[in-house]
Every structure is written in C-alpha cells, then in structure tokens.
Amino acid sequence: MKYLNPNRLYHALGRRKFLEFTLFTVFLLFFYSPLMNTVMLAFANVYRVPAVIPQQFGFQWWSFILSKESLMSSIFNSFVIAIVATAVSLIICVPAAYALSRYQFRGRRVLMFSYLLTNAFPKMGLYVSMGILFYKFNLMGTFAGVIIVHIINTLMFMVWLPMGALRNIHRQQEEAARDVGATPLQVFRKVTLPMAMPGIAVASIFTFLGSLEESEGTMLVGFPQINTMATEMYGVISDYPATAGAVFALILIVPSLLILFLFRKYIKPDSVFGGVKIK
Amino acid sequence: MRSPKVQLKRVTKKYANGDGVENINLEIYEGEILTLLGPSGCGKTTLLRILGGFNAIDDGEVLINGNNVVQLAPEKRPTAMVFQSYNLWPHMTVFENLAFGMKLRKMPRTQIKEAIKSMLDLLKMNGTEKKYPNQLSGGQQQRIAIARSLLLKPSVLLLDEPFSALDAKIRMQMREELKKIQAQLNITVMFVTHDQEEAMALSHRIVVMDKGKIAQVGTPTEIYDQPVSKYVASFIGEMNFIKEADGELAVRPENVRICSGNSGNYKGTITSIMILGHFASVHINYEGQDVKAFVARSASFELCETMPVSFELIKYQRYKKGA
Ligand SMILES: Nc1ncnc2c1ncn2[C@@H]1O[C@H](COP(=O)(O)OP(=O)(O)O)[C@@H](O)[C@H]1O
Ligand SMILES: [Mg+2]
C-alpha cells in the first residue's frame, strides 16, 4: 500500500505519467464498476439496497428469467430484427456511400449533413412524428415498421463509415482492374468491395448492435405486437427486483461481446474514424 | 519502315477548363519505346489515358493494330497500363494480383501458374508469390505491376511515370531492366516521364510535349543535337543561350571550346571553375552573359578564375526572336 501513496507515485512516474495514470484509473472505475456491479447482482439470490455485497449468491434469477416464455421469444425476435435491419440497411446504404464517395453532384454536401440531422433531433420527438406517418401507412405494430425505425437510427454510420472506406481506395486501383479486363461490376465485386470491407463490417456491427439494444422506437412503433429483448427489459426492470434486471442485462451483453470479439480485427481506430472525414 | 502498332490521328481532348491535348498525330512502331516527355501538366498522362481507354476524346482517331478503338472500354482494349503508384490490390497476394487478369480470361489454372512462374523468373522476383503488396518495396511493387501487364501480352504497354516515386538508384536499375526486357520480348512501349535523362536513356524515340501539343518528335540524338525550338533546346540537357541582334544561339557546354591565346571568335573572362570528376565546368562571362563550357580535367589546370579567355562554338542552333 505504501507504494500507492499519491505523493510517491507522482514523483516516481513524473507529472505527465501520473496524470495519465490517474485519468486511466478514474476511467476504469467509471467504465467497469457498473459492469462489475451488474455481474455481481446477476449472481445474487438476495440483495437489499444499502449493502454493497449481496446477502446471498446463487442462480435463482437465472432460472427464473430463462423459464419465462415471453423473454425467450423476445431474444429470438431481437435477432431476427437485427439481422434483417442490418441486411436491408446494407442494401440501401452501401450504394449510397459509393455514390457519395465517387460522384460529384449538386447537393452532395447537403445530403451528407442530412444524415447527421437524423441524429441531431431528440429521438422521442422524431419517433412521435414518425408514428403519425406510420399510422397513415399502416406500419404501426408491424415488423416492417420496427425495421424502418432501426434503420433510420443507424443510417448515418451506415453511410459515413463505408464512404470513408471507399474514399481510401485509389482511383488507380480500380482503373488497374478495368485495365486487366474487369467490367465495372467485376471491379466493384473483386476490388472495391473487398477493399472497403473493414469499414462496411464495422458499420454493420454498429447497426446490428444498435438494433439489438434499440427500445424507445421499437416500443412506440411495435408495441404490443413486436417484443424484443430491449423492450422486455423495461418490463423486467419495473416488475421484478434489480437482480432479475441484472441477469437480463448480462444476456443482452453476450451477443454484443461475441460480435465484437469475432470482428475485433476490423475494429481499429482507423476503420472507425477513417470514415468521419468530410472532404 | 516497320509497321505502326498504334496510330493517333488529330486526337483532341479538352477538359472543361481548357487544359488537355490538341491535334495529336503520332505513330508508335512495333517493338519501340516511345517516350512522352514534358513538364508536369503538359498533357502526357491525358494522352496515355486516351490510349488506355480511360479518357474519351473529343475528336480524332486512335488505331491499334489498324483497328479504331475509340469506342472500346479499357477492359476491351489490347493495352496494359502501369501507373506511378497504387497499381496493386492490397487485399490480394502477389500471385492473386498477377493471376487476376488471366483468370478473367478463363485461362486454365496450370497455364496461369506456369506463366506467372516464368514471368517472376524474368523479373527476378521469384519467391514473392505469397506476399502481400505492403510486404514489398516500392521498386518491387512496380516490378509486379509491370509483370501483371506483361502477362496479358498487350499490343502496347503504357507506363505513366512508373519509376518516379522510387529513389534514384533503384530508378536507374529499373530503367536498365525495363530496356532489357523490352528488347527480349520485343514489346511496344509508350513511356511517360518528366525526367529528360530517363527519356534519353530509355527511348528509341522521344515526343517532347508543350502545353498539350507536340513540340518535337525524334530519336534522342536528334532531339539533343537538333532541337527545333528554344523550348525543346532548354528542356533537354544543358544549354547556353547567347543573345544576338535578331535572335539567340543555343550551344551545349561540351560544344564550347576554350582556345589557346586569342584565336577564338568570342572573348570573355572566367568567373568560376568546378571540377566534376573527369571534366570541369567553366563559367565564362561573355559580354555580361554567363556561358558554361565543359573542358577535360587536364585542360582545366591551365585555367584560373578572372583569367581572360577566348572561345569558339563547335556546333550550335540559331533561333529567331519569338521562336
Ligand atoms: N480530370 C481532369 N479534369 C480537368 N483537368 C484535368 C484533368 N486531368 C488533368 N487535367 C489538367 O490537364 C492538364 C494536363 O494534365 P496531365 O495530362 O495529367 O499532365 P501531365 O501528365 O503531363 O503532368 C493539367 O493542366 C491538368 O490540370
Ligand atoms: Mg502525369
């Protein structure tokens, strides 16, 4: 403990290192303590508020959550919706990103900023006005309606990230492919798309994870017909003790972690921030 | 005369801002290296891209093997192009890069393998098949790019400053190698450079370009010894310009001979002497103008700064005012 004395540390590390160290520690606490707490609560059978450590550990709430029919079906729903939303979003956004990265046309900048705009409004306000439109088109309570809401949420990422990736491809690299005999379509499939893949993969992950945890819009548009993990979460939190919520939260985290782990080689600062450049 | 492999007739291509190339008439013969030479922005790349099919033309004809190719897309043309950089696809190995075009042509796998092997042997690059482009040096990358083009047996190989991003030593080496391979395979090459030394070393014929037009076409010797205009004369090699009443004399430093005593027609004073290896560069002040002369090193020992000398011009060109 003696060596964790701040004064000693300050002089041992030097001013800069010390500040970095402090910041890092604070960051870790902020970032991981809620997570640690969640994990702890999930494995508690009995927990009453003022205490930090639960009174009794066990798997009681796991068996409770896993036995609830509606919760299990919501997990299935979530994945179907996330997969469809990501696929549809890819089909719409990648061509748009390609056009924005390759062709100069009037209103290009305005279009690019309009993507930002969808994220600038307060979400609830946007959903309410969308709800009015959805009523008109009979999209309320439908699968399609929920998909549309999810796509709109991540539209910006889905256009900007692939656009950045596409921009980093040099014209010569595409032209060289034409030169050796590839048609424009073959160039796109064999050269452009594979080279932009890291950016597209990261954007797809964002969309997929975003869709998994989207709750406000889903509730507003899908309730009560469409239930996802995220909307069920509300019910679990309001109807059962915090320990049940913790279990459910952990279940919600698993797919995200799994995907981040599988695609870790694509998720580098480069492929994420390379996209957020306006030229 | 050999048959022309490529013919450009009255080719004109103007960009929206008025830049481009204008009324280009040119023939490239089978088995020759023809170099487009000129300062940056004079339209060399524009012209090369017209041949490759990457620039549409406003007017004129482009014939390759006697066929008009103006309407053909790049992938349909019997040309192969190498750019200054970013030729290779970074997500493919060297082998995949080389095989790409042949696969598109549905060549059998074993044949592709053999062709790649012998091409890599030719370029002394064997053993790099499994590497990715970013594991190669700049020179090696360009070699692979050239190999990829050669594998498709193009009617004409188009090279757009392929060595200009490399350092001087590698550049020289690549130059020599290209020349050797070109002779060995008897390929037709159109080479673009802004480096007059590179053009002189490599070419059978040089096209000197000036602001989108052809200034002169000729062998390196013709261009060097008989530049048709002051522009060509000043662009290639070292040149003194001596003003006269109605024009200018252009004379190369090796054609300025310093005479013993007062026997030369021109009289001046030496301002500096620099030993540059086996020869020396002598600057002479002639009626307020600086004239450079190359002299043998042994001869330079008899000279010193501020010494009055006379000299004569062995060979020179005369350009009228405004030419
Ligand atoms: N796509 C283009 N649009 C407009 N102007 C261009 C374009 N490409 C080249 N230019 C202009 O045409 C001129 C010739 O360019 P280029 O053929 O690239 O010259 P070089 O290869 O000799 O350096 C330059 O002034 C350049 O700015
Ligand atoms: Mg150029």
XYZ file of C-alpha atoms and ligand atoms in Angstrom:
630
model
C 0.000 0.000 0.000
C 2.938 2.258 0.715
C 3.768 2.415 -2.989
C 0.307 3.636 -3.887
C 0.835 6.809 -1.873
C -0.091 9.574 -4.382
C 2.884 11.721 -3.473
C 5.283 8.831 -4.015
C 3.599 7.901 -7.275
C 3.696 11.459 -8.530
C 7.457 11.632 -8.187
C 8.101 8.092 -9.318
C 6.133 8.473 -12.524
C 6.682 12.121 -13.348
C 3.955 14.666 -13.814
C 2.652 13.508 -17.197
C 2.637 9.822 -16.473
C 0.989 10.498 -13.129
C -1.860 12.449 -14.733
C -2.305 9.738 -17.355
C -2.325 7.099 -14.639
C -4.940 8.976 -12.610
C -7.146 9.580 -15.611
C -6.882 5.973 -16.611
C -7.814 4.762 -13.165
C -10.822 7.070 -12.972
C -11.848 5.954 -16.431
C -11.594 2.301 -15.449
C -13.676 2.869 -12.348
C -16.327 4.740 -14.264
C -16.390 2.255 -17.039
C -16.117 -1.034 -15.272
C -17.683 -0.556 -11.842
C -21.289 -0.519 -13.138
C -20.426 -3.573 -15.197
C -18.874 -5.373 -12.244
C -21.863 -4.458 -10.148
C -24.215 -5.874 -12.754
C -22.297 -9.141 -12.873
C -22.374 -9.357 -9.085
C -26.099 -8.670 -8.884
C -26.878 -11.234 -11.570
C -25.473 -13.962 -9.382
C -27.261 -12.816 -6.236
C -30.291 -14.562 -4.832
C -30.997 -11.944 -2.212
C -29.944 -8.322 -2.348
C -31.250 -5.415 -0.239
C -30.343 -1.873 -1.016
C -27.871 -0.190 1.329
C -25.445 -3.128 1.180
C -22.747 -3.311 -1.476
C -22.226 -7.065 -1.459
C -25.403 -9.153 -1.942
C -26.637 -11.064 1.073
C -26.860 -14.380 -0.730
C -25.383 -15.628 -4.006
C -26.965 -18.157 -6.373
C -28.588 -18.803 -9.749
C -32.165 -18.278 -8.655
C -32.886 -15.383 -11.025
C -31.216 -17.087 -13.950
C -33.615 -19.988 -13.789
C -36.463 -17.514 -13.376
C -35.533 -15.473 -16.465
C -34.709 -18.498 -18.594
C -38.060 -20.089 -17.749
C -40.079 -17.054 -18.851
C -41.530 -17.893 -22.264
C -42.001 -14.287 -23.401
C -38.402 -13.397 -22.611
C -37.023 -16.251 -24.639
C -39.183 -15.407 -27.648
C -38.087 -11.781 -27.373
C -34.470 -12.890 -27.750
C -35.395 -14.692 -30.938
C -37.299 -11.605 -32.176
C -34.368 -9.354 -31.421
C -32.006 -11.389 -33.529
C -34.346 -11.727 -36.478
C -34.993 -7.973 -36.429
C -31.307 -7.138 -36.054
C -30.310 -9.398 -38.941
C -32.995 -8.085 -41.267
C -32.363 -4.458 -40.300
C -28.635 -4.849 -40.941
C -29.168 -6.590 -44.285
C -31.690 -4.043 -45.554
C -29.541 -1.204 -44.296
C -26.531 -2.600 -46.183
C -28.520 -2.844 -49.391
C -29.642 0.767 -49.104
C -26.573 2.418 -47.633
C -23.571 0.859 -49.387
C -24.668 2.006 -52.856
C -25.432 5.438 -51.387
C -21.964 5.530 -49.806
C -20.434 4.517 -53.126
C -22.246 7.277 -54.977
C -21.257 9.850 -52.371
C -17.612 8.785 -52.457
C -17.269 8.630 -56.248
C -19.525 11.166 -57.898
C -19.659 14.887 -57.531
C -23.205 16.139 -57.810
C -25.148 19.148 -56.648
C -26.458 18.878 -53.126
C -23.870 16.260 -52.163
C -22.850 18.105 -49.028
C -26.424 18.849 -48.047
C -27.238 15.175 -48.385
C -24.271 14.217 -46.232
C -25.285 16.608 -43.493
C -28.867 15.474 -43.648
C -27.628 12.135 -42.356
C -26.219 13.951 -39.349
C -29.536 15.706 -38.888
C -31.438 12.489 -38.222
C -29.194 12.100 -35.197
C -29.435 15.722 -34.087
C -33.147 15.672 -33.222
C -34.265 14.422 -29.844
C -35.149 10.796 -30.567
C -38.580 10.821 -28.958
C -39.725 13.817 -30.958
C -38.614 12.117 -34.135
C -40.396 8.896 -33.216
C -43.638 10.670 -32.469
C -43.728 12.423 -35.820
C -42.710 9.167 -37.464
C -45.530 7.468 -35.592
C -48.037 9.762 -37.282
C -46.690 8.798 -40.692
C -46.640 5.133 -39.730
C -50.314 5.239 -38.805
C -51.080 6.596 -42.223
C -49.210 3.774 -43.931
C -50.452 1.071 -41.550
C -46.953 0.380 -40.285
C -47.833 0.578 -36.614
C -47.320 -2.708 -34.796
C -45.697 -4.298 -37.830
C -42.355 -5.961 -38.342
C -41.609 -3.643 -41.276
C -42.291 -0.588 -39.141
C -39.815 -1.689 -36.498
C -37.194 -2.436 -39.147
C -37.591 1.045 -40.602
C -37.117 2.666 -37.200
C -33.961 0.660 -36.598
C -32.530 1.511 -39.983
C -33.121 5.219 -39.523
C -31.264 5.107 -36.225
C -28.010 3.878 -37.735
C -28.327 5.394 -41.182
C -25.544 7.840 -40.517
C -22.985 5.203 -39.547
C -24.018 3.002 -42.412
C -23.348 5.726 -44.953
C -20.404 7.543 -43.418
C -18.201 4.635 -42.434
C -18.354 2.779 -45.765
C -17.979 6.115 -47.538
C -14.735 6.765 -45.693
C -13.509 3.297 -46.550
C -14.439 3.725 -50.198
C -12.682 7.088 -50.319
C -9.434 5.480 -49.234
C -9.401 3.335 -52.353
C -7.271 4.964 -55.002
C -8.688 5.509 -58.421
C -5.686 3.727 -59.941
C -6.545 0.551 -58.046
C -9.960 0.419 -59.680
C -8.621 1.502 -63.044
C -5.898 -1.138 -62.951
C -8.648 -3.747 -62.595
C -10.518 -2.330 -65.583
C -7.233 -2.331 -67.450
C -6.600 -6.058 -66.974
C -10.069 -6.869 -68.248
C -12.648 -6.495 -65.476
C -16.044 -4.974 -66.247
C -17.232 -2.189 -63.904
C -19.342 -4.700 -61.997
C -16.412 -7.108 -61.622
C -14.239 -4.240 -60.405
C -16.800 -3.428 -57.743
C -17.122 -7.040 -56.601
C -13.470 -8.059 -56.721
C -11.630 -4.855 -55.832
C -13.788 -2.055 -54.459
C -15.991 -4.059 -52.127
C -13.260 -6.251 -50.598
C -11.068 -3.215 -50.016
C -13.896 -1.344 -48.289
C -14.853 -4.399 -46.261
C -13.350 -3.284 -42.925
C -15.402 -0.072 -42.954
C -18.524 -1.877 -44.066
C -18.053 -4.573 -41.413
C -17.683 -2.019 -38.633
C -20.769 -0.151 -39.799
C -22.738 -3.399 -39.949
C -21.699 -4.242 -36.406
C -22.874 -0.839 -35.233
C -26.188 -1.346 -36.941
C -26.605 -4.864 -35.607
C -25.760 -3.953 -32.031
C -27.768 -0.738 -32.269
C -30.777 -2.724 -33.402
C -30.342 -5.241 -30.557
C -30.498 -2.553 -27.915
C -32.993 -0.174 -29.536
C -36.016 0.137 -27.259
C -37.775 3.515 -27.484
C -38.642 3.361 -31.153
C -39.463 -0.333 -31.019
C -41.908 0.213 -28.188
C -43.524 3.175 -29.846
C -43.959 1.504 -33.219
C -44.066 -2.184 -32.345
C -45.965 -2.323 -29.061
C -47.614 -4.615 -28.197
C -47.213 -6.925 -31.204
C -43.418 -6.846 -31.500
C -41.346 -7.560 -28.415
C -37.584 -7.509 -28.395
C -35.062 -8.086 -25.627
C -34.665 -4.349 -25.196
C -38.388 -3.683 -24.766
C -38.783 -6.688 -22.437
C -36.022 -5.162 -20.343
C -38.377 -2.345 -19.371
C -40.919 -4.809 -18.120
C -38.347 -6.848 -16.212
C -36.911 -3.771 -14.514
C -40.278 -2.393 -13.449
C -41.855 -5.689 -12.381
C -39.001 -7.614 -10.716
C -36.078 -6.884 -8.366
C -32.827 -5.391 -9.667
C -31.238 -8.842 -9.641
C -33.563 -10.024 -12.413
C -32.686 -6.929 -14.442
C -29.012 -7.694 -13.992
C -29.420 -11.220 -15.302
C -31.270 -9.944 -18.333
C -28.691 -7.225 -18.936
C -25.946 -9.841 -18.965
C -27.867 -11.894 -21.506
C -28.199 -8.735 -23.599
C -24.436 -8.115 -23.454
C -23.451 -11.601 -24.616
C -24.238 -11.197 -28.326
C -22.555 -7.793 -28.412
C -19.401 -9.157 -26.841
C -19.438 -12.152 -29.138
C -19.702 -9.992 -32.238
C -17.084 -7.530 -31.093
C -14.774 -10.454 -30.412
C -15.392 -12.098 -33.776
C -14.771 -8.875 -35.690
C -12.022 -7.479 -33.488
C -9.543 -7.411 -36.323
C -11.733 -4.939 -38.229
C -12.468 -2.689 -35.276
C -9.463 -0.439 -35.265
C -9.443 3.318 -34.752
C -8.545 3.594 -38.448
C -11.604 1.904 -39.817
C -13.883 3.710 -37.401
C -12.551 7.228 -37.622
C -11.289 6.997 -41.191
C -14.908 7.388 -42.146
C -15.655 10.569 -40.303
C -13.849 12.881 -42.681
C -15.557 15.457 -44.780
C -13.814 16.474 -47.954
C 9.889 1.023 -92.236
C 8.301 -1.129 -89.537
C 4.531 -1.177 -89.318
C 2.842 1.240 -86.945
C 1.308 -0.594 -83.995
C -0.551 2.464 -82.771
C -1.724 5.485 -84.711
C -3.127 8.682 -83.249
C -4.832 10.920 -85.794
C -5.839 14.512 -84.968
C -6.572 13.463 -81.391
C -8.058 16.242 -79.280
C -9.259 16.089 -75.699
C -10.140 19.233 -73.776
C -11.147 19.378 -70.139
C -13.801 21.829 -69.033
C -11.115 24.335 -68.013
C -9.464 24.311 -71.464
C -6.487 22.097 -70.496
C -5.862 18.861 -72.335
C -4.228 17.786 -75.593
C -4.811 19.160 -79.049
C -4.443 17.795 -82.568
C -2.018 14.990 -81.749
C -0.722 12.996 -84.723
C 1.602 10.202 -83.736
C 2.644 6.689 -84.654
C 4.176 4.054 -82.424
C 6.038 1.296 -84.223
C 6.197 -2.315 -83.248
C 8.993 -3.060 -80.784
C 9.916 0.521 -79.936
C 9.943 2.506 -76.733
C 8.333 5.842 -77.427
C 8.558 8.363 -74.611
C 6.293 11.305 -73.947
C 8.458 13.942 -72.323
C 7.438 17.286 -70.961
C 6.972 19.312 -67.797
C 4.222 18.441 -65.363
C 0.788 19.452 -66.634
C 1.619 19.351 -70.362
C -0.846 16.545 -71.089
C 1.288 13.388 -71.050
C -0.982 11.448 -68.719
C -4.037 12.677 -70.605
C -2.654 11.257 -73.839
C -1.644 7.958 -72.267
C -5.069 7.547 -70.688
C -6.656 8.178 -74.072
C -4.758 5.148 -75.389
C -5.750 3.036 -72.388
C -9.402 3.973 -72.798
C -9.717 5.972 -69.584
C -10.266 9.326 -71.305
C -12.871 9.792 -74.022
C -11.696 12.036 -76.859
C -13.474 14.992 -78.390
C -12.086 14.480 -81.869
C -9.769 12.239 -83.874
C -8.997 8.546 -84.189
C -6.988 6.036 -82.198
C -5.933 2.938 -84.123
C -4.300 -0.083 -82.510
C -3.227 -2.851 -84.914
C -5.161 -0.946 -87.547
C -8.484 -1.052 -85.655
C -10.208 2.049 -84.372
C -10.534 1.577 -80.612
C -12.170 4.892 -79.745
C -15.436 3.228 -78.765
C -13.832 0.427 -76.727
C -13.850 0.385 -72.902
C -10.479 -0.115 -71.156
C -11.192 -3.805 -70.468
C -11.749 -4.413 -74.187
C -8.524 -2.781 -75.380
C -5.287 -4.626 -76.147
C -3.394 -2.198 -73.917
C -1.928 -2.569 -70.430
C -1.179 0.329 -68.148
C 1.132 0.850 -65.180
C 0.586 3.896 -63.019
C 3.037 5.851 -60.890
C 1.736 4.162 -57.735
C -1.171 2.243 -56.209
C -1.155 -0.295 -59.027
C -1.584 -3.380 -56.891
C -4.611 -4.549 -54.957
C -3.579 -4.677 -51.321
C -6.058 -7.403 -50.344
C -4.593 -9.858 -52.844
C -1.262 -11.670 -52.727
C 1.297 -11.135 -55.460
C 0.130 -14.348 -57.107
C -3.515 -13.278 -56.999
C -2.616 -9.860 -58.356
C -0.784 -11.454 -61.262
C -3.439 -14.079 -61.909
C -6.432 -11.732 -61.816
C -6.441 -10.731 -65.484
C -5.680 -14.235 -66.718
C -8.486 -15.684 -64.594
C -10.895 -13.198 -66.133
C -9.748 -14.534 -69.488
C -10.600 -18.068 -68.298
C -7.076 -19.342 -68.753
C -6.541 -22.840 -67.285
C -5.085 -22.848 -63.795
C -1.914 -24.769 -64.667
C -1.181 -22.406 -67.524
C -1.620 -19.386 -65.235
C 0.806 -20.893 -62.741
C 3.429 -21.553 -65.392
C 3.090 -18.098 -66.912
C 3.459 -16.439 -63.520
C 6.442 -18.552 -62.635
C 8.367 -17.725 -65.785
C 7.412 -14.039 -65.542
C 8.651 -13.826 -61.953
C 11.853 -15.537 -63.077
C 12.292 -12.978 -65.810
C 11.889 -10.126 -63.317
C 13.965 -11.855 -60.633
C 11.036 -11.771 -58.250
C 10.516 -15.495 -57.653
C 9.539 -16.409 -54.110
C 7.239 -13.426 -53.645
C 4.047 -15.215 -54.761
C 2.561 -15.486 -51.298
C 3.492 -11.978 -50.163
C 1.090 -9.078 -49.948
C 1.943 -5.831 -51.737
C 2.677 -3.998 -48.487
C 5.459 -6.511 -47.813
C 7.288 -5.397 -50.968
C 9.480 -2.355 -51.521
C 8.310 0.358 -53.891
C 10.556 -0.935 -56.658
C 9.337 -4.495 -56.202
C 5.721 -3.335 -56.328
C 6.319 -1.599 -59.636
C 8.019 -4.697 -60.969
C 4.977 -6.781 -60.078
C 2.736 -4.197 -61.716
C 4.801 -4.409 -64.897
C 4.762 -8.202 -64.674
C 0.985 -8.164 -64.383
C 0.735 -6.081 -67.530
C 3.221 -8.188 -69.476
C 1.414 -11.414 -68.592
C -1.571 -10.231 -70.620
C 0.614 -9.830 -73.746
C -0.657 -6.367 -74.606
C -0.210 -4.852 -78.072
C 1.169 -1.787 -76.363
C 2.410 -1.325 -72.803
C 1.577 2.063 -71.301
C 3.797 3.300 -68.487
C 2.914 6.525 -66.668
C 5.992 7.690 -64.757
C 6.320 4.208 -63.272
C 9.673 4.882 -61.601
C 9.292 8.465 -60.457
C 8.275 7.541 -56.914
C 11.435 5.431 -56.454
C 14.806 6.633 -55.228
C 17.491 7.472 -57.736
C 19.499 4.288 -57.524
C 16.556 1.909 -57.908
C 15.226 4.137 -60.659
C 18.388 3.646 -62.750
C 18.279 -0.086 -62.164
C 14.617 -0.367 -63.158
C 15.296 1.671 -66.283
C 18.009 -0.710 -67.423
C 15.924 -3.745 -66.639
C 12.911 -2.407 -68.496
C 15.058 -1.768 -71.537
C 16.487 -5.288 -71.393
C 13.077 -6.936 -71.018
C 11.590 -4.794 -73.749
C 14.297 -5.913 -76.170
C 13.992 -9.528 -75.090
C 10.212 -9.702 -75.556
C 10.124 -7.158 -78.388
C 7.165 -5.333 -76.858
C 5.839 -1.945 -77.902
C 6.023 0.594 -75.108
C 4.689 4.091 -74.584
C 6.527 5.605 -71.655
C 5.710 8.853 -69.885
C 8.227 10.856 -67.894
C 9.104 14.421 -66.988
C 12.729 13.397 -66.473
C 14.734 14.161 -69.614
C 17.610 11.961 -68.501
C 15.267 8.994 -68.149
C 13.802 9.730 -71.578
C 17.259 9.910 -73.190
C 18.433 6.703 -71.567
C 15.390 4.609 -72.334
C 13.789 5.688 -75.572
C 14.063 4.806 -79.216
C 12.121 7.961 -79.950
C 11.072 10.886 -77.797
C 7.982 13.068 -78.153
C 8.589 16.406 -76.470
C 5.307 17.973 -75.435
C 4.456 21.573 -74.680
C 1.090 22.662 -73.293
C -0.975 19.904 -74.885
C 0.829 19.965 -78.223
C 3.762 18.083 -79.718
C 6.869 20.243 -79.811
C 9.173 17.728 -81.495
C 9.403 14.022 -82.277
C 12.771 12.362 -82.847
C 15.438 9.981 -81.691
C 17.290 11.028 -78.534
C 20.229 12.093 -80.715
C 18.048 14.226 -82.978
C 16.332 15.845 -80.031
C 19.644 16.513 -78.336
C 21.578 17.733 -81.361
C 18.864 19.456 -83.373
C 16.190 20.819 -81.061
C 13.710 22.591 -83.333
C 12.765 25.308 -80.873
C 14.144 27.154 -77.929
C 11.594 25.325 -75.769
C 12.955 21.899 -76.713
C 16.529 23.137 -76.514
C 16.095 24.426 -72.983
C 14.160 21.395 -71.815
C 16.708 18.775 -72.779
C 20.263 18.605 -71.489
C 22.303 21.659 -70.560
C 22.223 24.578 -72.916
C 23.744 28.063 -73.156
C 21.732 30.751 -74.851
C 23.770 33.605 -76.287
C 21.763 36.647 -77.326
C 22.394 38.140 -80.729
C 20.901 41.103 -82.540
C 17.995 39.217 -84.166
C 17.781 36.036 -82.106
C 19.669 33.594 -79.963
C 22.362 30.970 -80.344
C 21.877 27.749 -78.430
C 25.062 25.891 -77.674
C 25.736 22.950 -75.392
C 28.559 23.301 -72.840
C 30.514 20.459 -74.474
C 30.415 22.410 -77.741
C 32.083 25.489 -76.292
C 35.808 25.131 -76.882
C 38.203 27.349 -74.975
C 41.024 28.373 -77.314
C 44.644 28.969 -76.584
C 45.617 32.592 -76.836
C 43.278 34.959 -78.583
C 42.252 32.720 -81.502
C 38.558 32.250 -80.577
C 35.779 34.434 -82.002
C 34.266 35.112 -78.597
C 36.155 36.773 -75.783
C 35.322 36.782 -72.111
C 36.569 36.248 -68.565
C 36.441 33.103 -66.470
C 34.228 33.540 -63.407
C 34.427 30.078 -61.854
C 35.844 26.600 -62.367
C 34.276 23.487 -60.877
C 35.863 20.060 -61.098
C 33.095 17.489 -61.684
C 35.054 14.246 -61.951
C 36.739 13.593 -65.276
C 35.737 17.004 -66.587
C 35.422 20.545 -65.320
C 32.627 23.047 -65.721
C 33.941 26.514 -66.551
C 31.751 29.601 -66.391
C 32.733 32.461 -68.642
C 31.396 35.993 -68.529
C 30.802 36.925 -72.167
C 29.525 40.480 -72.611
C 27.514 40.216 -69.417
C 26.099 36.774 -70.277
C 27.051 33.576 -68.495
C 28.397 30.856 -70.794
C 29.191 27.419 -69.480
C 31.866 25.231 -71.034
C 32.895 21.667 -70.256
C 36.623 21.037 -70.543
C 38.755 17.976 -69.878
C 40.127 17.950 -66.354
C 43.709 18.011 -67.562
C 42.992 21.075 -69.688
C 41.367 22.866 -66.770
C 44.659 23.040 -64.884
C 45.853 25.778 -67.250
C 42.849 27.936 -66.416
C 42.137 30.055 -63.381
C 39.444 32.442 -62.209
C 39.421 36.048 -63.545
C 41.595 34.914 -66.485
C 40.607 36.435 -69.852
C 39.938 33.723 -72.451
C 38.612 33.307 -75.952
C 36.335 30.515 -77.124
C 34.554 29.200 -80.187
C 31.296 27.343 -80.788
C 31.772 23.952 -82.425
C 28.080 23.286 -83.002
C 25.070 25.443 -82.312
C 21.449 26.148 -83.246
C 20.143 29.577 -84.111
C 16.615 30.577 -83.091
C 14.934 33.725 -84.394
C 13.348 36.078 -81.895
C 9.978 34.756 -80.696
C 10.596 31.215 -81.941
N -9.862 15.173 -64.986
C -9.386 16.408 -65.254
N -10.220 17.465 -65.255
C -9.760 18.708 -65.537
N -8.476 18.999 -65.829
C -7.592 17.990 -65.844
C -7.998 16.642 -65.551
N -6.910 15.843 -65.637
C -5.881 16.652 -65.959
N -6.287 17.940 -66.096
C -5.447 19.090 -66.471
O -4.928 18.848 -67.754
C -3.574 19.213 -67.824
C -2.733 18.045 -68.269
O -2.742 17.074 -67.264
P -1.903 15.735 -67.348
O -2.234 15.054 -68.625
O -2.139 14.985 -66.106
O -0.422 16.279 -67.394
P 0.966 15.535 -67.142
O 0.713 14.079 -67.039
O 1.792 15.897 -68.322
O 1.533 16.099 -65.897
C -3.188 19.720 -66.453
O -3.183 21.122 -66.502
C -4.254 19.212 -65.538
O -4.514 20.145 -64.524
Mg 1.085 12.812 -65.369
